[in-house]
Tab-separated table of N, CA and C in Angstrom:
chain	number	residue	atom	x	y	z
T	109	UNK	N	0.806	-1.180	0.000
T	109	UNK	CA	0.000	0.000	0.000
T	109	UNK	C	0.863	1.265	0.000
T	110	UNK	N	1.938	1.501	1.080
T	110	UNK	CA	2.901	2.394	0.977
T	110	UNK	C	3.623	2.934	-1.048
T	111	UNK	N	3.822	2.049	-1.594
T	111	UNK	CA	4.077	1.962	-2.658
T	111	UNK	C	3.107	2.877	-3.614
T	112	UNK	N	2.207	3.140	-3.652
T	112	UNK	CA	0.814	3.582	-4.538
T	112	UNK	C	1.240	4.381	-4.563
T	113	UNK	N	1.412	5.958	-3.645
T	113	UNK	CA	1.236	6.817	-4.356
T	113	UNK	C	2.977	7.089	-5.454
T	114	UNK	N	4.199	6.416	-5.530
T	114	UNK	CA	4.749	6.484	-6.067
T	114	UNK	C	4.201	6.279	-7.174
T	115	UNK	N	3.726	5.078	-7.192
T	115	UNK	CA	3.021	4.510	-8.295
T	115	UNK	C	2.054	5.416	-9.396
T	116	UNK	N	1.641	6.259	-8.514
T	116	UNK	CA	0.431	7.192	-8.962
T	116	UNK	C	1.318	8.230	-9.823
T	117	UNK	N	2.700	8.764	-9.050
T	117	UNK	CA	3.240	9.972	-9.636
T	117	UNK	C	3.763	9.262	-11.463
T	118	UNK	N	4.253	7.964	-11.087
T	118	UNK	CA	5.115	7.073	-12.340
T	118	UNK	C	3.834	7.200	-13.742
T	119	UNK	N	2.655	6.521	-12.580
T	119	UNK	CA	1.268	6.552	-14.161
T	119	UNK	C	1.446	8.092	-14.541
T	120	UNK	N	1.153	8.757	-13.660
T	120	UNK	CA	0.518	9.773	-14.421
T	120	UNK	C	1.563	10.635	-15.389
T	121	UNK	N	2.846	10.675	-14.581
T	121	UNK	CA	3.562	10.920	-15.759
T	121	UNK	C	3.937	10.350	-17.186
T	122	UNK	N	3.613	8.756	-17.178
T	122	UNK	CA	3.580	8.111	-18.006
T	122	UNK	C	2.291	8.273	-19.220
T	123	UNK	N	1.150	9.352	-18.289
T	123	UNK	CA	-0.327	9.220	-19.075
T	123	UNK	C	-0.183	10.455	-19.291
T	124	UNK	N	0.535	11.195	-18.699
T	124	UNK	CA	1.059	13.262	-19.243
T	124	UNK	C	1.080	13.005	-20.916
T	125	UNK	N	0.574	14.278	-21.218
T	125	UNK	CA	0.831	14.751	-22.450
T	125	UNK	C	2.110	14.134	-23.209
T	126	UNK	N	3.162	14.625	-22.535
T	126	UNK	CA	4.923	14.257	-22.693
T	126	UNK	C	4.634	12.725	-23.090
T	127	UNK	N	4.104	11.520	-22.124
T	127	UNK	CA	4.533	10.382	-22.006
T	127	UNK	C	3.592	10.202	-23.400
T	128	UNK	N	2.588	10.457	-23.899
T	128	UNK	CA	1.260	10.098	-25.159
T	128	UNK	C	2.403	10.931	-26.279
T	129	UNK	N	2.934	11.923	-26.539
T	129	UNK	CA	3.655	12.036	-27.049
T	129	UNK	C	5.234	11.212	-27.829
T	130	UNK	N	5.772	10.811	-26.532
T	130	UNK	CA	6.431	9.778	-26.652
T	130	UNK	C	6.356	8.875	-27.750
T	131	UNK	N	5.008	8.345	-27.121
T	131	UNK	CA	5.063	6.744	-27.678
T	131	UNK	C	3.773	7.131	-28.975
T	132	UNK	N	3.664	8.014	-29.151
T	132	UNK	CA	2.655	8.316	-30.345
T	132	UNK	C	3.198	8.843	-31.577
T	133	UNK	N	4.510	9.595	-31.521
T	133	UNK	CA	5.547	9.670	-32.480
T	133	UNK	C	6.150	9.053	-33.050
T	134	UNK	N	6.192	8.633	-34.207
T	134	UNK	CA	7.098	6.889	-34.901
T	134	UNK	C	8.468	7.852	-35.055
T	135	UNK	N	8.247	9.396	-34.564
T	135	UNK	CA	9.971	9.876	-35.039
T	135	UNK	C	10.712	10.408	-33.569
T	136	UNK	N	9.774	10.882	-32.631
T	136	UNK	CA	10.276	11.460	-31.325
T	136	UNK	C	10.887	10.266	-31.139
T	137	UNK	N	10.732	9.268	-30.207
T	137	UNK	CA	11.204	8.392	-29.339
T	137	UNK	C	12.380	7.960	-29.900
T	138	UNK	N	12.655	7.664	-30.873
T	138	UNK	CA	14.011	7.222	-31.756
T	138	UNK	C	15.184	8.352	-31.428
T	139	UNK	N	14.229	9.598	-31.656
T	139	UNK	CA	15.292	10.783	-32.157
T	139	UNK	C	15.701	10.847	-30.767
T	140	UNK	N	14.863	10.902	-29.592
T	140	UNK	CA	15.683	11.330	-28.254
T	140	UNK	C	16.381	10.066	-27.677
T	141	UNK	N	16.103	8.803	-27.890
T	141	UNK	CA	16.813	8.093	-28.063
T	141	UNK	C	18.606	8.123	-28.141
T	142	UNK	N	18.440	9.083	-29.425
T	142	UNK	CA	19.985	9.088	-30.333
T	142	UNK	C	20.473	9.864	-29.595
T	143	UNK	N	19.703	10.997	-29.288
T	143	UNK	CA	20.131	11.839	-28.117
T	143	UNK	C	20.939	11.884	-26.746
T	144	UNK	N	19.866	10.847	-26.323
T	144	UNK	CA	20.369	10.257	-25.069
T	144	UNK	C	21.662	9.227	-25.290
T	145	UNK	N	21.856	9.205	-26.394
T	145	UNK	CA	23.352	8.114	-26.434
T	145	UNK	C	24.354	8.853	-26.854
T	146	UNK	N	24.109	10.400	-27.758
T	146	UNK	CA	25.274	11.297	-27.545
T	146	UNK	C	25.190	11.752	-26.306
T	147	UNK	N	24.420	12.073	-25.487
T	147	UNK	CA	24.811	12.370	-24.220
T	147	UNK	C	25.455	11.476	-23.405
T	148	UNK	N	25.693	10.570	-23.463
T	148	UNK	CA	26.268	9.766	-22.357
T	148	UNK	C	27.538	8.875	-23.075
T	149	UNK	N	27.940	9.431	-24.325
T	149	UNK	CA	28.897	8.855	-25.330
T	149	UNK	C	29.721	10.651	-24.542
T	150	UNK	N	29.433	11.070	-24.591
T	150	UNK	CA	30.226	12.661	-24.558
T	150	UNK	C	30.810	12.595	-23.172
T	151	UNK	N	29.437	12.502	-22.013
T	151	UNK	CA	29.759	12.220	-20.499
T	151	UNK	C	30.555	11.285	-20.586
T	152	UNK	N	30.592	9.983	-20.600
T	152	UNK	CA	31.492	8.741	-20.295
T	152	UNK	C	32.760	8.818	-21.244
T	153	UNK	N	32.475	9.590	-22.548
T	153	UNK	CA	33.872	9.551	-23.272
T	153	UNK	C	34.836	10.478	-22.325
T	154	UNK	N	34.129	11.873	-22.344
T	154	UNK	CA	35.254	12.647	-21.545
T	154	UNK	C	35.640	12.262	-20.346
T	155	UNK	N	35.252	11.950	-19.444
T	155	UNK	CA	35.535	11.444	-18.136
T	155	UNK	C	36.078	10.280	-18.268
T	156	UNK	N	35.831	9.011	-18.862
T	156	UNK	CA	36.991	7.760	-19.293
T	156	UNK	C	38.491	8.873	-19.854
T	157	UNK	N	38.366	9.870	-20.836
T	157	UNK	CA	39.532	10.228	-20.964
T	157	UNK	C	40.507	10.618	-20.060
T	158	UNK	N	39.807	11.693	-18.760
T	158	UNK	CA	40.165	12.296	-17.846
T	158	UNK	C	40.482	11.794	-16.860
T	159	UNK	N	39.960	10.722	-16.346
T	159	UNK	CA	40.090	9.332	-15.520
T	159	UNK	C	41.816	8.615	-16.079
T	160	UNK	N	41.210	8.304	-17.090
T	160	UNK	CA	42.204	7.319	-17.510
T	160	UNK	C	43.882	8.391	-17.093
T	161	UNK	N	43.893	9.802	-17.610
T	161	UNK	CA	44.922	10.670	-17.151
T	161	UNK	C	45.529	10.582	-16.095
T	162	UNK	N	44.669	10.438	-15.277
T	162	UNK	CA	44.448	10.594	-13.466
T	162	UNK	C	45.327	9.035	-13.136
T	163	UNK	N	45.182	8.284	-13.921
T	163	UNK	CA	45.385	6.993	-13.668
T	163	UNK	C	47.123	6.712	-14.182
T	164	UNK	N	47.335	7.865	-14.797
T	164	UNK	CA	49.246	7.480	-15.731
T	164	UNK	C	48.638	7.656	-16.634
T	165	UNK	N	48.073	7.580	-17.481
T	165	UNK	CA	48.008	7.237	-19.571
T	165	UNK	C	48.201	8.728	-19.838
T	166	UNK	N	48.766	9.036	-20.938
T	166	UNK	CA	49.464	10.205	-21.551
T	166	UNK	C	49.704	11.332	-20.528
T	167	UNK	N	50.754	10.752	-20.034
T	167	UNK	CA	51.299	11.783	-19.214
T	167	UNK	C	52.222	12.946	-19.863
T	168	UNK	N	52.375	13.099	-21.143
T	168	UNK	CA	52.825	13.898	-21.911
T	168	UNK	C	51.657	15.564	-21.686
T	169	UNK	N	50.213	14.142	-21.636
T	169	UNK	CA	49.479	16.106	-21.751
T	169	UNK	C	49.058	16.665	-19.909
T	170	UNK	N	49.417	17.617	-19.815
T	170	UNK	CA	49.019	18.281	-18.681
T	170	UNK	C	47.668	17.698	-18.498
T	171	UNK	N	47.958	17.285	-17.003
T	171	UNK	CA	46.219	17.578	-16.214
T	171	UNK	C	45.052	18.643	-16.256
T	172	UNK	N	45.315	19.801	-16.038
T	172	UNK	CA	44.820	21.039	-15.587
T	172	UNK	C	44.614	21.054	-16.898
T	173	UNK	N	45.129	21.630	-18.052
T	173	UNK	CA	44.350	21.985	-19.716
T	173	UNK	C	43.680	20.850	-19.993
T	174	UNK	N	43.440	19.511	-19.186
T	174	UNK	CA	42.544	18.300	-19.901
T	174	UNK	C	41.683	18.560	-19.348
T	175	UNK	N	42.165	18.892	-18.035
T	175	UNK	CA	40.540	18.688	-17.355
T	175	UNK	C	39.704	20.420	-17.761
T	176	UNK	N	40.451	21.193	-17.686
T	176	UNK	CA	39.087	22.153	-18.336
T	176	UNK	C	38.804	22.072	-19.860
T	177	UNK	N	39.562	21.156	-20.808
T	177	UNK	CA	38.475	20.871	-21.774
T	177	UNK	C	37.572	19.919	-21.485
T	178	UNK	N	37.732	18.750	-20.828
T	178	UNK	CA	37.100	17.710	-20.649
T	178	UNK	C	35.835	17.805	-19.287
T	179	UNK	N	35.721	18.603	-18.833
T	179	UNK	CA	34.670	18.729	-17.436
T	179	UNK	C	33.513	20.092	-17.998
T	180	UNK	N	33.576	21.059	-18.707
T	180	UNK	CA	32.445	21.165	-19.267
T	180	UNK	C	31.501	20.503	-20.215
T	181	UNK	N	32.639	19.821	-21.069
T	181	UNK	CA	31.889	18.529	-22.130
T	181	UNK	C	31.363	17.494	-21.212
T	182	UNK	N	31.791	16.613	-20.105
T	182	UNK	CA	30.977	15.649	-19.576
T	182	UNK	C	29.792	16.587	-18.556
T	183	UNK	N	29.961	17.549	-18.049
T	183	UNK	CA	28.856	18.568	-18.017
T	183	UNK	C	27.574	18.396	-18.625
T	184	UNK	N	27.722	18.999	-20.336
T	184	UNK	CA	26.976	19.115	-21.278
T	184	UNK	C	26.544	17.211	-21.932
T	185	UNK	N	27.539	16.723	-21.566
T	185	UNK	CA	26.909	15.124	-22.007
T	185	UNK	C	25.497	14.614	-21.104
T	186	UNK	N	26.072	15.155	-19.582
T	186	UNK	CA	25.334	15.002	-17.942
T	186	UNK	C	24.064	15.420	-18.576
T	187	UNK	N	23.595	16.623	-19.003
T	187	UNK	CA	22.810	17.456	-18.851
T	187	UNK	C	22.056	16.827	-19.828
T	188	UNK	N	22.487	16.626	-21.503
T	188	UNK	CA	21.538	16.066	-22.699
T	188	UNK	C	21.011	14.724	-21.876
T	189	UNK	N	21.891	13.875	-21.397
T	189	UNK	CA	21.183	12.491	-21.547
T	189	UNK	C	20.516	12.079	-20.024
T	190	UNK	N	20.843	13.075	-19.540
T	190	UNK	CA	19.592	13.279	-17.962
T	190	UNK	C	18.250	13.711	-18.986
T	191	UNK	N	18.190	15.257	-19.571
T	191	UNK	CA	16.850	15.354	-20.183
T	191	UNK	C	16.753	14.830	-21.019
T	192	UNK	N	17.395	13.668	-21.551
T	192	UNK	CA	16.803	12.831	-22.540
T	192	UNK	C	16.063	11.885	-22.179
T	193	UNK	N	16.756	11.596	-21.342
T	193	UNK	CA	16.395	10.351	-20.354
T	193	UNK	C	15.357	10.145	-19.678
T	194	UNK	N	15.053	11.477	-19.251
T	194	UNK	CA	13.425	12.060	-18.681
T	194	UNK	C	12.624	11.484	-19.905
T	195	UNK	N	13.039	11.539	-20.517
T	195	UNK	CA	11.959	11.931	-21.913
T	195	UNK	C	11.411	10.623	-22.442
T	196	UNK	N	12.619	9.669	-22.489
T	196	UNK	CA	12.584	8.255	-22.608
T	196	UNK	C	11.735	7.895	-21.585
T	197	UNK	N	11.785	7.944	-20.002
T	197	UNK	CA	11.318	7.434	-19.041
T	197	UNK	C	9.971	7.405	-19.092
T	198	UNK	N	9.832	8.746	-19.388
T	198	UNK	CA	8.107	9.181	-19.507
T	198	UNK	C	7.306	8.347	-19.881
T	199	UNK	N	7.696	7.891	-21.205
T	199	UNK	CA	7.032	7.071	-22.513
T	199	UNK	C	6.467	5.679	-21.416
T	200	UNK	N	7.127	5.255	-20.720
T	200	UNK	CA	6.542	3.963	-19.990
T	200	UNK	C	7.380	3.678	-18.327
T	201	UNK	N	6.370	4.945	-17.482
T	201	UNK	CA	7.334	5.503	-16.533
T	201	UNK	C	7.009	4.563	-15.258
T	202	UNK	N	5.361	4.208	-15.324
T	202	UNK	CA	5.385	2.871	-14.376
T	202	UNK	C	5.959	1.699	-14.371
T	203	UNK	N	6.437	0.981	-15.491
T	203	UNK	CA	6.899	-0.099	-15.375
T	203	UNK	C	8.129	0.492	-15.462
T	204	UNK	N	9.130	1.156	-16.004
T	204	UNK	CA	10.659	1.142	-16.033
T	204	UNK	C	10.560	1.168	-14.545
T	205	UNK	N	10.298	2.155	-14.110
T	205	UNK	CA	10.560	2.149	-12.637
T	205	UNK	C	11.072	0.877	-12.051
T	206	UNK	N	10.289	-0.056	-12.084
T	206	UNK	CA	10.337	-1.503	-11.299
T	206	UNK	C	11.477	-1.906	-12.182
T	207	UNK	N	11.836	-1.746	-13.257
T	207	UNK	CA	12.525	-2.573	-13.703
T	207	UNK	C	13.964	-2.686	-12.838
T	208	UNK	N	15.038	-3.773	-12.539
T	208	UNK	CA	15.741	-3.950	-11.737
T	208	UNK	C	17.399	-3.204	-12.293
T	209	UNK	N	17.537	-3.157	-13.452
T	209	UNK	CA	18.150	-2.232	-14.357
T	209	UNK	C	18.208	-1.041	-14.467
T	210	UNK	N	17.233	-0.634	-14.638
T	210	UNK	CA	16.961	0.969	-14.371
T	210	UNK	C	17.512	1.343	-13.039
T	211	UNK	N	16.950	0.397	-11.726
T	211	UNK	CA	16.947	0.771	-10.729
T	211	UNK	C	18.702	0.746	-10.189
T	212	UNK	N	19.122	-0.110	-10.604
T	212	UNK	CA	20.537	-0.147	-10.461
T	212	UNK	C	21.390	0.863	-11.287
T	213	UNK	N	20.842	1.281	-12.177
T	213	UNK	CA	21.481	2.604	-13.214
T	213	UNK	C	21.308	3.703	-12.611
T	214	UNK	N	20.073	4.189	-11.996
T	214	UNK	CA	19.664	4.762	-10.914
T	214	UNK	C	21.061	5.078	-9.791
T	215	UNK	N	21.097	4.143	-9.125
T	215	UNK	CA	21.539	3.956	-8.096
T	215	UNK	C	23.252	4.413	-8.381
T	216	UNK	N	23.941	4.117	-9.335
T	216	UNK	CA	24.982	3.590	-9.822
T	216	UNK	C	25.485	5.657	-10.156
T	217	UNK	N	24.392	6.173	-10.943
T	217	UNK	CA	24.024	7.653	-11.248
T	217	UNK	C	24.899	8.388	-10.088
T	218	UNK	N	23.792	7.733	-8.890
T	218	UNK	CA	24.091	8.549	-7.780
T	218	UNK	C	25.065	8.231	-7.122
T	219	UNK	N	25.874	6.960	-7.317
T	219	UNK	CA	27.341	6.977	-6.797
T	219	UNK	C	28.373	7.486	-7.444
T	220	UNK	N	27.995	7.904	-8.728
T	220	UNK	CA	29.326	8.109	-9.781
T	220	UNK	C	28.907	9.804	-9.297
T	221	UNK	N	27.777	10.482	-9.051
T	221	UNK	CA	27.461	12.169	-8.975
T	221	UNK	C	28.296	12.126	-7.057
T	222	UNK	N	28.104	10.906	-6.170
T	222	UNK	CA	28.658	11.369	-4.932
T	222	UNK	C	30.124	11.317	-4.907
T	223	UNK	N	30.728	10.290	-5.740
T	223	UNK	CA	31.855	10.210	-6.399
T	223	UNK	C	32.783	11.739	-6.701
T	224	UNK	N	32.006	12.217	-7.563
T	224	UNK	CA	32.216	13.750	-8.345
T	224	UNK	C	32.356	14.653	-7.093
T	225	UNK	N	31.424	15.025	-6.129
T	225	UNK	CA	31.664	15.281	-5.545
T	225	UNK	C	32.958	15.099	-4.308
T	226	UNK	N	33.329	14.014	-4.131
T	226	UNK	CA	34.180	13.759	-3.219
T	226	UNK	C	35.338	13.940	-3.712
T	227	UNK	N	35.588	13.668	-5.472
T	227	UNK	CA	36.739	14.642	-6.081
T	227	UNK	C	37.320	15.226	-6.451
T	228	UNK	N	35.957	16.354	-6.190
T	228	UNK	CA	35.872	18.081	-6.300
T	228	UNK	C	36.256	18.722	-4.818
T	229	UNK	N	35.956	18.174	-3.920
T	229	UNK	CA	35.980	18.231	-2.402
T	229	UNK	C	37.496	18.207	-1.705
T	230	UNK	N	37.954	17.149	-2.268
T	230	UNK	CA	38.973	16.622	-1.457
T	230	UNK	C	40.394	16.472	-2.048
T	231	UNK	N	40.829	15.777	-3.325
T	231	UNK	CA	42.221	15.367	-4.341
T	231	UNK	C	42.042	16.604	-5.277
T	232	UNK	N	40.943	17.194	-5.755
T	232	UNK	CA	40.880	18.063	-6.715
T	232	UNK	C	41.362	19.747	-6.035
T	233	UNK	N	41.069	19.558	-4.653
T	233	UNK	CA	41.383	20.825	-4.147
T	233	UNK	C	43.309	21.758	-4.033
T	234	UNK	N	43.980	19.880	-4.414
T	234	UNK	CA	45.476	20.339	-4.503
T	234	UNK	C	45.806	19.775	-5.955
T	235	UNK	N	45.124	20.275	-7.008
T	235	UNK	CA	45.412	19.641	-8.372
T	235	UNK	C	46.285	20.667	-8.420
T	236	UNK	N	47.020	21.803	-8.561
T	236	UNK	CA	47.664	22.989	-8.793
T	236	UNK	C	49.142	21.985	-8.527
T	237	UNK	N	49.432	21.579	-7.770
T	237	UNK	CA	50.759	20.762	-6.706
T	237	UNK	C	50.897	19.624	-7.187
T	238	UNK	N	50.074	18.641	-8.015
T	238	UNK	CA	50.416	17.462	-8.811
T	238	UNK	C	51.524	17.512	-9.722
T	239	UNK	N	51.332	18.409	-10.816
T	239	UNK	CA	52.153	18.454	-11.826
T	239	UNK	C	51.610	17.422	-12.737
T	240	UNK	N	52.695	16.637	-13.378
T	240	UNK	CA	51.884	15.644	-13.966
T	240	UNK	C	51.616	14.167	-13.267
T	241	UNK	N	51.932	14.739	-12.743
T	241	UNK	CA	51.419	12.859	-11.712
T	241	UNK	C	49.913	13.701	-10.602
T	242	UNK	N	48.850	12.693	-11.035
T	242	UNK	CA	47.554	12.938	-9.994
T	242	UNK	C	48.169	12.304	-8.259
T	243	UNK	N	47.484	13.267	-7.590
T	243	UNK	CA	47.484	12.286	-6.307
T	243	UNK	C	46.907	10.958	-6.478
T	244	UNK	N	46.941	10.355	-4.634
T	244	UNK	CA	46.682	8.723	-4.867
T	244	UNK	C	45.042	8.565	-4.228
T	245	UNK	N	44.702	9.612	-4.100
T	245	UNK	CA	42.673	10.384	-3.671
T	245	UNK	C	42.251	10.655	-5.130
T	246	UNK	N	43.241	11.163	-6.066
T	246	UNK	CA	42.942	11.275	-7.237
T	246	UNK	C	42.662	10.112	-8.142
T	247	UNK	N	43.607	9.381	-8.023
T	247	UNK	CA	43.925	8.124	-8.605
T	247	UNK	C	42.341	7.201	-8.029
T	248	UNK	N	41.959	6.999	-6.879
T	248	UNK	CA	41.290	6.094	-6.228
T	248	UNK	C	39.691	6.795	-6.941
T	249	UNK	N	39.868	8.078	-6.798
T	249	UNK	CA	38.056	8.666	-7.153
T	249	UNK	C	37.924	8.000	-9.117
T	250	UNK	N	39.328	8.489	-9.660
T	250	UNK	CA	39.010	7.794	-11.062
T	250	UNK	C	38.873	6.822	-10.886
T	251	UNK	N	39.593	6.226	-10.256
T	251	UNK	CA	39.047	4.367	-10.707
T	251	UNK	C	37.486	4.287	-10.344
T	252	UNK	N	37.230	4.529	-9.218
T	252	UNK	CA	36.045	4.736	-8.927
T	252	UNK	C	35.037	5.253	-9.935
T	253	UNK	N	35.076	6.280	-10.424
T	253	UNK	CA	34.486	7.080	-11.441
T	253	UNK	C	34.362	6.269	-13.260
T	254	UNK	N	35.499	5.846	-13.196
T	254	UNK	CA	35.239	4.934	-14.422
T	254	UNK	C	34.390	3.277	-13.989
T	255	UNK	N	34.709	2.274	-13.140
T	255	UNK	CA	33.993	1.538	-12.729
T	255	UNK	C	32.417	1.925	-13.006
T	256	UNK	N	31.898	3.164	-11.768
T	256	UNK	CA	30.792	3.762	-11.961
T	256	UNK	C	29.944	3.847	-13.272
T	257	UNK	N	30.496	5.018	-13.879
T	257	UNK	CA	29.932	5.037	-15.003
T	257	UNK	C	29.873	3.840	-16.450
T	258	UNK	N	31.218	3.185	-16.584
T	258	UNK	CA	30.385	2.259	-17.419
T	258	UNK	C	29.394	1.085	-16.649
T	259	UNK	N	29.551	0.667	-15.292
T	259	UNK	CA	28.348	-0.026	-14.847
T	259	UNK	C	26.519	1.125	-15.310
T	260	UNK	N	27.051	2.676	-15.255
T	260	UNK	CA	25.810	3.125	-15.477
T	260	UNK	C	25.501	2.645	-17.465
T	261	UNK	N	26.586	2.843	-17.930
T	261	UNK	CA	26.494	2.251	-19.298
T	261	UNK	C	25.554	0.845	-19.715
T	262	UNK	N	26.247	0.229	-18.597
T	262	UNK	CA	25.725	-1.552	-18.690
T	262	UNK	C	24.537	-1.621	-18.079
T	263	UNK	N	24.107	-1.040	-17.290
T	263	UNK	CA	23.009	-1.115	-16.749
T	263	UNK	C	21.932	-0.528	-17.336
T	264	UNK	N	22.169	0.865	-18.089
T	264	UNK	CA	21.116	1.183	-19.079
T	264	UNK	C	20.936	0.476	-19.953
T	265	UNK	N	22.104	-0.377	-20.934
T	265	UNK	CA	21.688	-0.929	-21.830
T	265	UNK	C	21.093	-2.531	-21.456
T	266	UNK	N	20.669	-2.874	-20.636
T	266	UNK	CA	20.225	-3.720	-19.597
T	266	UNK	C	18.576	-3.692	-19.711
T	267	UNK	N	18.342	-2.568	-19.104
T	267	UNK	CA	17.111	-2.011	-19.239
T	267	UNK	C	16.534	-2.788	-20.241
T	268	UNK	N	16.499	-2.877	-21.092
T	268	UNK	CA	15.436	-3.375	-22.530
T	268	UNK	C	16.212	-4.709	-22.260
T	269	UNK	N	16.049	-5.880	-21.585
T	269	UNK	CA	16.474	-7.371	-21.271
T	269	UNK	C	15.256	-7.466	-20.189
T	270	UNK	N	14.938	-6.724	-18.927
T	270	UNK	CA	14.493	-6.598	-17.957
T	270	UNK	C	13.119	-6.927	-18.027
């Protein structure tokens, strides 16, 4: 019983305008679709790049000029394939919910965003003093951060198995 009124918010967004839209378009749902996979091709590309840095691989290029090209682009990846993703969800928002995929992509979201935080907080605050070698807070949040996000990879594409 506790469960319902979630339930209630999932239908009705699923029965919103947005969600009849969705699934009533033979061209929307595809197109945000494509959307939602440059967004999270952009997010996970730049941050696998920036990660992987953090980790030793091309230590030829500076940290500091990678990471401010590379952290507004996974930014702007964050941002498309979150509102894409809305958009997708809508279309059939009661059942994804339950699905056990989603829910773990979900979940996975919010460890790779508490992640971000903890290495904006803490290893990122003495990036100036690295040089080209990352600290070993640095080193530990990428690994972390790449793990994360392609499990969010695998787990979305999961979703449609579920």
């Amino acid at each position: 019983m506790e469960h319902e009124p979630a339930a209630s918010i999932f239908l009705s967004l699923q029965e919103s305008a947005l969600g009849h839209a969705m699934r009533a378009s033979p061209a929307l749902y595809p197109a945000v679709e494509i959307l939602h996979i440059f967004g999270f091709v952009i997010l996970v590309g730049s941050i696998l790049a920036l990660d992987l840095r953090l980790l030793g691989l091309g230590r030829t290029i500076a940290i500091q000029p990678m990471a401010q090209l590379l952290l507004p682009l996974a930014r702007f990846g964050f941002v498309l394939a979150i509102s894409m993703g809305f958009l997708l969800f809508s279309a059939d928002a009661s059942h994804v919910v339950k699905n056990p995929a989603f829910q773990a992509k979900f979940v996975l979201i919010a460890a790779a965003l508490v992640n971000i935080v903890i290495a904006h907080a803490i290893p990122w605050r003495d990036a100036s003093r690295w040089g080209d070698k990352a600290s070993s807070g640095a080193k530990a949040t990428a690994l972390t951060s790449i793990l994360l996000w392609l499990g969010v990879v695998c787990a979305g594409r999961l979703i449609a198995y579920f």
